[in-house]
Coordinates of C-alpha atoms in Angstrom, one line a residue:
M167 CA -4.3 75.2 30.0
L168 CA -0.6 75.1 28.8
T169 CA -0.3 76.2 25.2
L170 CA 2.4 77.3 22.7
N171 CA 2.0 80.4 20.6
W172 CA 4.0 79.1 17.7
P173 CA 4.0 75.5 18.1
W174 CA 5.7 75.0 14.4
L175 CA 8.8 76.0 15.7
L176 CA 9.3 72.7 17.3
L177 CA 9.5 71.1 13.5
L178 CA 13.3 72.4 13.6
L179 CA 14.2 70.2 16.3
P180 CA 15.9 67.6 14.3
L181 CA 17.9 70.5 12.3
P182 CA 21.0 69.6 14.5
I183 CA 21.1 65.8 13.9
L184 CA 20.6 66.6 9.9
F185 CA 23.4 68.7 10.1
T186 CA 25.7 66.5 11.8
H187 CA 25.0 63.4 9.8
K188 CA 25.5 65.8 6.6
R189 CA 29.0 67.0 7.9
Q190 CA 30.0 63.3 8.9
A191 CA 29.2 62.0 5.7
M192 CA 31.1 64.8 3.7
A193 CA 34.2 64.5 5.7
G194 CA 34.4 60.9 6.0
G195 CA 34.1 60.8 9.8
E196 CA 37.7 62.7 9.9
L197 CA 38.2 66.2 9.6
Q198 CA 41.5 66.9 7.4
L199 CA 43.5 70.0 8.2
P200 CA 43.6 72.1 4.9
G201 CA 47.0 72.6 3.2
V202 CA 48.6 70.2 5.7
A203 CA 49.2 66.6 3.9
T204 CA 52.2 65.6 5.8
L205 CA 54.3 66.8 8.5
G206 CA 57.6 64.7 9.0
N207 CA 56.3 61.8 6.9
Q208 CA 53.3 61.8 9.2
A209 CA 49.9 62.4 8.1
V210 CA 48.0 64.7 10.5
S211 CA 44.2 64.6 11.2
V212 CA 41.7 66.2 13.8
T213 CA 38.8 63.9 15.1
H214 CA 36.2 65.3 17.3
H215 CA 34.6 63.1 19.7
P216 CA 32.0 65.3 21.6
S217 CA 29.1 64.2 23.7
K218 CA 26.1 65.9 21.6
K219 CA 23.1 65.1 24.2
P220 CA 23.7 68.5 26.1
L221 CA 23.9 70.1 23.1
Y222 CA 20.7 68.6 21.9
L223 CA 18.8 69.7 25.0
I224 CA 20.3 73.0 24.7
W225 CA 18.8 73.5 21.4
L226 CA 15.5 71.8 22.7
L227 CA 15.3 74.3 25.4
L228 CA 15.9 77.2 23.1
L229 CA 13.0 75.9 20.8
I230 CA 10.6 75.6 23.5
A231 CA 11.4 79.2 24.9
L232 CA 11.2 80.6 21.3
A233 CA 7.7 79.0 21.1
R234 CA 6.4 81.0 23.7
P235 CA 4.7 78.5 26.1
M236 CA 2.2 80.2 28.2
W237 CA -0.8 79.2 30.7
L238 CA -4.3 79.9 30.1
G239 CA -6.4 80.5 32.8
E240 CA -10.1 79.9 33.0
P241 CA -12.2 82.7 31.0
I242 CA -13.6 85.5 33.1
P243 CA -16.5 86.9 32.1
L244 CA -16.5 90.9 31.7
P245 CA -19.2 93.2 33.2
T246 CA -22.1 93.5 30.6
E247 CA -23.0 97.1 31.6
G248 CA -20.7 100.2 31.7
R249 CA -20.1 103.8 30.7
D250 CA -17.5 105.0 27.9
L251 CA -15.7 108.0 29.5
M252 CA -12.9 109.9 27.6
V253 CA -10.8 112.0 30.1
A254 CA -8.7 115.1 28.7
V255 CA -6.3 116.6 30.9
D256 CA -4.4 119.8 30.6
L257 CA -0.7 119.4 30.4
S258 CA 0.0 123.3 30.0
G259 CA 2.8 125.2 31.7
S260 CA 0.3 126.7 34.6
M261 CA -0.2 123.1 35.6
Q262 CA 2.8 123.3 37.4
I263 CA 1.5 126.0 39.8
E264 CA 2.0 124.7 43.4
D265 CA -1.4 125.7 44.9
M266 CA -2.8 122.4 45.7
V267 CA -2.6 120.5 49.1
I268 CA -2.8 116.6 49.5
Q269 CA -2.4 115.2 53.1
G270 CA -0.7 118.5 54.1
R271 CA 1.8 118.5 51.4
T272 CA 1.8 121.4 48.7
V273 CA 1.6 119.8 45.1
D274 CA 0.9 121.2 41.7
R275 CA -2.1 120.8 39.9
L276 CA -1.1 117.9 37.7
T277 CA -0.2 115.8 40.8
L278 CA -3.4 116.6 42.5
I279 CA -5.4 115.4 39.2
Q280 CA -3.0 112.2 39.2
H281 CA -3.6 111.6 42.9
V282 CA -7.5 112.0 42.7
L283 CA -8.0 110.3 39.1
S284 CA -6.0 107.2 40.1
D285 CA -8.9 106.4 42.6
F286 CA -11.6 107.2 40.3
I287 CA -9.8 105.0 37.5
E288 CA -9.8 102.4 39.9
R289 CA -13.7 102.4 40.6
R290 CA -14.4 102.2 36.7
Q291 CA -15.2 98.7 36.8
G292 CA -17.3 97.7 33.7
D293 CA -16.3 101.2 32.3
R294 CA -14.2 101.9 29.3
L295 CA -11.9 104.8 29.5
G296 CA -10.0 106.7 27.2
L297 CA -7.2 109.5 27.7
I298 CA -6.6 112.7 25.9
L299 CA -3.6 114.8 26.7
F300 CA -3.7 118.5 25.5
A301 CA -1.7 121.8 25.8
D302 CA -0.6 123.4 22.2
H303 CA -2.4 120.5 20.5
A304 CA -4.4 117.5 21.6
Y305 CA -3.5 113.9 21.3
L306 CA -4.9 110.6 22.1
Q307 CA -2.7 108.7 24.8
A308 CA -5.2 105.9 25.1
P309 CA -8.3 104.7 23.2
L310 CA -11.3 103.3 24.8
T311 CA -10.6 100.5 26.9
Q312 CA -11.4 98.3 29.8
D313 CA -7.6 98.3 30.9
R314 CA -7.7 100.2 33.6
R315 CA -4.1 99.6 34.7
S316 CA -2.7 100.9 31.6
I317 CA -4.9 104.0 31.7
S318 CA -3.6 104.8 35.2
Q319 CA 0.4 104.3 34.0
Y320 CA -0.3 106.8 31.1
L321 CA -1.7 109.3 33.3
H322 CA 1.3 109.0 35.9
E323 CA 3.7 109.2 33.2
A324 CA 2.4 112.3 31.8
Q325 CA 4.6 115.6 32.5
I326 CA 3.8 119.1 32.1
G327 CA 5.2 120.5 29.0
L328 CA 5.0 117.2 27.4
V329 CA 2.8 118.5 24.6
G330 CA 3.4 122.1 24.7
K331 CA 2.9 125.0 27.2
Q332 CA -0.5 126.7 25.8
T333 CA -4.1 125.5 26.0
A334 CA -6.1 124.0 23.1
I335 CA -9.3 123.2 24.7
G336 CA -11.4 123.2 21.5
E337 CA -8.7 120.5 20.0
A338 CA -9.3 118.2 23.2
I339 CA -13.2 118.3 22.6
G340 CA -12.8 117.9 18.8
L341 CA -10.7 114.8 19.4
A342 CA -13.0 113.4 21.6
V343 CA -15.9 114.0 19.2
K344 CA -13.6 111.9 16.4
R345 CA -13.2 109.0 19.0
F346 CA -17.0 108.6 20.0
D347 CA -18.0 108.8 16.1
N348 CA -16.7 104.9 15.9
I349 CA -19.0 103.9 18.6
D350 CA -22.7 103.3 18.5
E351 CA -24.1 102.4 21.7
S352 CA -22.7 104.5 24.4
N353 CA -22.8 107.2 26.8
R354 CA -20.3 109.5 25.3
V355 CA -19.1 111.5 28.0
L356 CA -16.0 113.8 28.1
I357 CA -14.6 114.8 31.5
L358 CA -12.3 117.8 30.6
L359 CA -9.9 119.0 33.3
T360 CA -8.3 122.5 32.8
D361 CA -6.7 125.4 34.9
G362 CA -6.6 128.1 32.0
S363 CA -8.5 129.5 29.1
S364 CA -8.4 128.6 25.4
N365 CA -5.4 130.1 23.4
A366 CA -4.3 127.7 21.1
G367 CA -5.4 125.0 18.7
N368 CA -7.1 125.3 15.4
I369 CA -11.0 125.1 16.7
E370 CA -12.6 127.5 19.3
P371 CA -13.8 125.5 22.5
L372 CA -17.8 126.8 21.9
E373 CA -17.7 125.8 18.3
A374 CA -16.2 122.4 19.0
A375 CA -19.1 122.0 21.9
E376 CA -21.8 122.5 19.6
I377 CA -20.4 119.9 17.4
A378 CA -20.1 117.6 20.3
A379 CA -23.9 118.5 21.2
K380 CA -25.1 117.5 17.8
R381 CA -23.1 113.9 18.1
G382 CA -24.9 113.6 21.6
I383 CA -21.4 114.1 23.6
T384 CA -22.0 115.1 27.3
I385 CA -18.9 117.1 28.6
Y386 CA -18.4 117.7 32.1
T387 CA -15.7 120.5 32.5
I388 CA -13.7 120.8 35.7
G389 CA -11.6 124.0 36.3
I390 CA -8.4 123.3 38.3
G391 CA -7.2 126.0 40.6
A392 CA -7.0 127.3 44.4
D393 CA -8.8 130.8 45.1
T394 CA -5.9 132.0 47.0
L395 CA -2.2 131.6 47.3
T396 CA 0.2 133.0 49.9
R397 CA 3.7 134.2 48.2
R398 CA 6.5 135.8 50.0
G399 CA 8.0 138.6 48.4
L400 CA 10.9 141.3 49.4
F401 CA 8.2 143.1 51.7
G402 CA 6.6 140.1 53.5
T403 CA 3.8 137.8 52.2
E404 CA 1.0 138.7 49.8
Q405 CA -2.4 136.8 48.9
I406 CA -2.8 136.4 45.1
N407 CA -5.5 134.6 42.8
P408 CA -3.6 131.8 41.2
A409 CA -6.7 130.9 39.1
A410 CA -7.0 134.4 37.6
D411 CA -6.6 132.9 34.0
L412 CA -9.3 130.3 34.6
D413 CA -12.0 131.0 31.8
E414 CA -14.8 129.5 33.8
S415 CA -17.5 131.4 31.9
T416 CA -16.4 129.4 28.6
L417 CA -16.2 126.1 30.5
A418 CA -19.7 126.6 32.0
Q419 CA -21.0 127.2 28.5
I420 CA -19.4 124.3 27.4
A421 CA -21.4 122.1 30.0
S422 CA -24.3 123.5 29.4
L423 CA -24.5 123.4 25.4
T424 CA -23.7 119.6 25.7
G425 CA -26.1 119.0 28.8
G426 CA -23.1 118.4 31.4
Q427 CA -22.2 120.5 34.3
Y428 CA -19.2 122.7 35.4
F429 CA -17.3 122.1 38.2
R430 CA -14.8 124.2 40.3
A431 CA -12.1 122.2 42.2
R432 CA -9.9 124.2 44.5
D433 CA -8.8 121.1 46.6
P434 CA -8.9 117.0 46.7
A435 CA -12.3 116.8 48.4
E436 CA -14.1 119.3 45.6
L437 CA -12.6 117.2 42.8
A438 CA -13.7 113.6 44.4
R439 CA -17.2 115.0 44.9
I440 CA -17.2 115.5 41.1
Y441 CA -16.6 112.3 40.4
Q442 CA -19.3 110.9 42.7
D443 CA -21.8 112.9 40.6
I444 CA -20.3 111.3 37.3
D445 CA -20.9 107.8 39.0
K446 CA -24.7 108.4 38.8
L447 CA -24.5 107.9 35.1
E448 CA -26.5 105.5 33.9
P449 CA -24.4 102.5 32.5
V450 CA -25.1 101.2 28.8
S451 CA -25.7 97.5 28.3
R452 CA -23.1 95.7 26.1
D453 CA -22.7 92.2 24.5
L454 CA -21.2 89.6 26.7
M455 CA -17.5 89.2 26.5
S456 CA -14.7 87.5 28.5
Y457 CA -11.2 87.2 28.8
Q458 CA -8.5 84.6 29.8
P459 CA -5.9 85.5 32.0
Q460 CA -2.6 84.5 30.5
T461 CA 0.8 83.9 32.3
E462 CA 4.0 84.0 30.1
L463 CA 6.3 80.5 30.7
F464 CA 9.3 81.2 28.3
Y465 CA 11.7 82.3 30.7
W466 CA 11.6 79.0 32.3
P467 CA 13.2 77.0 29.5
L468 CA 15.4 80.4 28.3
A469 CA 16.8 80.2 32.0
L470 CA 17.5 76.5 32.1
M471 CA 19.2 76.8 28.6
L472 CA 21.3 79.5 29.6
I473 CA 22.4 77.5 32.9
L474 CA 23.2 74.5 31.0
T475 CA 25.2 76.5 28.2
V476 CA 27.3 78.3 31.1
G477 CA 27.7 74.9 33.0
L478 CA 28.9 73.0 29.7
S479 CA 31.2 76.1 28.9
L480 CA 33.0 75.8 32.5
W481 CA 33.2 72.1 32.0
Q482 CA 35.2 72.4 29.0
I483 CA 37.3 75.2 30.3
K484 CA 38.5 72.7 33.1
G485 CA 39.3 70.1 30.6
H486 CA 36.5 67.6 31.5
G487 CA 34.2 67.6 28.6
P488 CA 34.3 67.2 24.9
S489 CA 37.4 68.6 22.8
L490 CA 39.2 68.7 19.9
G491 CA 42.0 65.9 19.8
R492 CA 44.9 65.4 17.3
K493 CA 45.8 61.7 16.1
L494 CA 48.9 61.3 14.5
R495 CA 49.9 58.1 12.2

């Protein structure tokens, strides 16, 4: 179905006609040059004989474009069952450690999360997802929504160090609690991914977890980091533990307090298996809702207007179009 967002703008269609008639009435159909009454005993005047039809067509196309025409598709029903999942992603400085491998390529930890979470988000048909980013502090990047495409885009736009270098796990949990407070019927699940220990924020992780447990929020914590990493030095190679800063004890306690589970993700396969367990959560029934696909059409009249304007201008430059002429008498 074709519709206009602002159809009242078409009421401005007669404006050029009214303006032209008023100007002609004031000028008596003839434009006198100001300050020049005679020139060698000859009166000088200028008359304008343009064809106004192209100008009216340009005006019409402009108004149609401004009215924002769009095509509304048939209503599409949304799933009536789903889960409410908040995902909190750590963006602290340690997330740039390259100890993960994707298809034979060594990448940093955030890249791994973005890679695996993309598939997880795509499979969340009927679920509502929200995104929290945290480092020095926690920030809500996206509230709960069924717009999976936007969530995926926000996740891939996230950059290490965007919100600081430290790790405020408690704040991330507290922010999720606040967002779930506005929802009645919900699974209230938080998936928290981090590679370190809490060293920032204004609330301790276990304190925030106790509050979450009282509000019926289940937290699944995921510790990111490989067991070993080969590093080259002056005296050859050595094996180090890149996940030495990971506070697995606290993450396990957070999950236990809220009825969730702690997972350790050392590679993409482990992280993918974690999401399979979350898929088993019982969805919550919701009211029947639907949406209508919208296709913007304003660029068509706008493009025609621009083409017509350029064409008319070139026609006038070549001397074929309407122009001002002088009449001596």
